[in-house]
Tab-separated table of C-alpha atoms in Angstrom:
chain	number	residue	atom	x	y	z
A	32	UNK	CA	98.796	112.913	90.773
A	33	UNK	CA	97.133	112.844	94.407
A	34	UNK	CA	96.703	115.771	96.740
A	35	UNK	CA	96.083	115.260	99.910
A	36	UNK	CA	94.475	117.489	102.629
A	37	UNK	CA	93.988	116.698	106.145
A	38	UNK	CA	92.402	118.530	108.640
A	39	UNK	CA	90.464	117.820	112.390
A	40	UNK	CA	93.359	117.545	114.752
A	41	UNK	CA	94.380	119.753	118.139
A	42	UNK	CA	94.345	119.773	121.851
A	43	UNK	CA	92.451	117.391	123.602
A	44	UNK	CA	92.412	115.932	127.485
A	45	UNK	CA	93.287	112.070	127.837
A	46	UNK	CA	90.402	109.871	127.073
A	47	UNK	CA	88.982	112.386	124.681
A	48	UNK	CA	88.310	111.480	121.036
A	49	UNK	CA	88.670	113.362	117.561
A	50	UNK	CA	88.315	112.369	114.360
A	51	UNK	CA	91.015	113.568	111.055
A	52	UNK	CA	89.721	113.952	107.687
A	53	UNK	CA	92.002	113.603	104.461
A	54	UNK	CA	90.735	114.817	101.467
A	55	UNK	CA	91.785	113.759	98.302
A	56	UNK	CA	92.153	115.337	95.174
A	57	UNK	CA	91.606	113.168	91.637
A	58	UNK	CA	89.054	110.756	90.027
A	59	UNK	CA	90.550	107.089	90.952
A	60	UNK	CA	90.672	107.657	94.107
A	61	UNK	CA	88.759	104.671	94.694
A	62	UNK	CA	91.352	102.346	93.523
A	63	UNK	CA	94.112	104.141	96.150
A	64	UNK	CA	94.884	102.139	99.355
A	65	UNK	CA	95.234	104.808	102.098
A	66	UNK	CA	97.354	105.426	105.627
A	67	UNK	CA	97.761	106.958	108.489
A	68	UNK	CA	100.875	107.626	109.966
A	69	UNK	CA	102.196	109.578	113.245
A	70	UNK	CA	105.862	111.347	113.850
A	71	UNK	CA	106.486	112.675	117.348
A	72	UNK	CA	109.026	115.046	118.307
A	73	UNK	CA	112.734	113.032	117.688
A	74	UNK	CA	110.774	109.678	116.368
A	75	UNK	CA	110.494	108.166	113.115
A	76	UNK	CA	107.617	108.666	111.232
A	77	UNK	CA	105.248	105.510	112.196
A	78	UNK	CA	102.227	103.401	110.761
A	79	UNK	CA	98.945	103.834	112.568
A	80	UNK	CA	96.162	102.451	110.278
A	81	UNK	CA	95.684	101.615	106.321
A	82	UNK	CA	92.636	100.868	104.533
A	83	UNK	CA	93.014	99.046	101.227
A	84	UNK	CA	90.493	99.718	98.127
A	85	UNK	CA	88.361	97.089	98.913
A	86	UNK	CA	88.102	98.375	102.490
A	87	UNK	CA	90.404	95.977	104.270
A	88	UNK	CA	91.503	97.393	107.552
A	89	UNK	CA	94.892	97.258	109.475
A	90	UNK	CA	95.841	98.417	112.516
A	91	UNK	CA	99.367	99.134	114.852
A	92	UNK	CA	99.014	97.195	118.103
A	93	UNK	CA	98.787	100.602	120.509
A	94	UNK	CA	95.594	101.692	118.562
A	95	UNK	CA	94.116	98.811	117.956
A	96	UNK	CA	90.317	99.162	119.798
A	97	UNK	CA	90.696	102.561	120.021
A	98	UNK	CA	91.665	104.210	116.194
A	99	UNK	CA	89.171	103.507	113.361
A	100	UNK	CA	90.142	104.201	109.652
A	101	UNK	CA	87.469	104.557	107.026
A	102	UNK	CA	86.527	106.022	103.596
A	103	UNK	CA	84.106	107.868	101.705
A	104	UNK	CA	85.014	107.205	98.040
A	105	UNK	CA	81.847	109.444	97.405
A	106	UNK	CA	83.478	112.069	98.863
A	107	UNK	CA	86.972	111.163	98.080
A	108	UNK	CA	88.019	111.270	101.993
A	109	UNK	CA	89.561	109.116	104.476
A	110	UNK	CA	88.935	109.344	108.390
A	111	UNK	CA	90.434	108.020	111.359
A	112	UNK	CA	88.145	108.397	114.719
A	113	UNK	CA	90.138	108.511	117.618
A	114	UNK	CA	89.084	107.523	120.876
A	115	UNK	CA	90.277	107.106	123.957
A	116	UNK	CA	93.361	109.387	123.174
A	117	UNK	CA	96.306	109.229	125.577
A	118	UNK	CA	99.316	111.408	125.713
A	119	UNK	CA	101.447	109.187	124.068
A	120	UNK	CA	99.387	109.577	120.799
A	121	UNK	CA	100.451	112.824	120.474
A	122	UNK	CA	102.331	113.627	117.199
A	123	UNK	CA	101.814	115.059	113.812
A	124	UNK	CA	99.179	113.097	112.329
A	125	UNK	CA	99.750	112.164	108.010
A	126	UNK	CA	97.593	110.405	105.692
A	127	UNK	CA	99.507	108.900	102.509
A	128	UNK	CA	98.013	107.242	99.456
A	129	UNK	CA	99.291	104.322	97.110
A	130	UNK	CA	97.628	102.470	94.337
A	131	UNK	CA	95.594	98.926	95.361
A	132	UNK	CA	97.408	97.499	98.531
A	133	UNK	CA	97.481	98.828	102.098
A	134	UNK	CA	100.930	98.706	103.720
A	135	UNK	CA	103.221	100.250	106.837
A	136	UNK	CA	106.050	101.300	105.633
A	137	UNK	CA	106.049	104.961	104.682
A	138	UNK	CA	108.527	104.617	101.686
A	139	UNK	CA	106.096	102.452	99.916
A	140	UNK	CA	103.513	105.306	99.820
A	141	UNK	CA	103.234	107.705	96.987
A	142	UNK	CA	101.212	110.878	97.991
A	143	UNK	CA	101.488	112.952	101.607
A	144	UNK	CA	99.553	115.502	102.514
A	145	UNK	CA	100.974	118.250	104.873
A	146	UNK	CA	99.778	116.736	108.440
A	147	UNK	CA	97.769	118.005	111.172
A	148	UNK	CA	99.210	117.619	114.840
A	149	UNK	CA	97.239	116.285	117.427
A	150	UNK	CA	98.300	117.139	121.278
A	151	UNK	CA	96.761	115.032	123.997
A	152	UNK	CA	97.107	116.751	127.711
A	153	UNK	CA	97.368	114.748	130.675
């Protein structure tokens, strides 16, 4: 069993940055790939970034330069540094674990945490 915590989102002005934390409960979780997904108001839940074990990166094309996913297995947490936020990023933000391989679909994820919303003013 994986818990997952996020925290570091809120209000920010276009073209700001912030960076989310997910912290993750358990001993393997090393061996977890992890995501980042986004659901706006009246839109599916989407895929923003993964990060396999291994460290492998992957990207959705609208963040791609902008978004960077990363871990800490020290310290059992994932990130994603946003920059260059515009309004159109703005959604409740959810990181999701699975075990070994990164992927974009939300069903194939095992673990959610509880989602922080980021708001991005124009």
């Amino acid at each position: 069993q994986v818990q997952l915590v996020e925290s570091g989102g809120g209000l920010v002005q276009a073209g700001g940055s912030l960076r989310l934390s997910c912290a993750a409960s358990g001993r393997t979780f090393s061996s977890y790939a992890m995501g980042w997904f986004r659901q706006a108001p009246g839109k599916e839940r989407e895929f923003v970034a993964a990060i396999s074990w291994s460290g492998n990166t992957y990207y959705t094309n609208s963040v791609k330069g902008r978004f960077t996913i990363s871990r800490d297995n020290a310290k059992n947490t994932v990130y994603l540094q946003m920059n260059s936020l515009k309004p159109e990023d703005t959604a409740v933000y959810y990181c999701a674990a699975r075990v070994v391989s990164a992927a974009s679909i939300p069903a194939e994820y095992d673990y959610w945490g509880q989602g922080t919303q980021v708001t991005v003013s124009s």
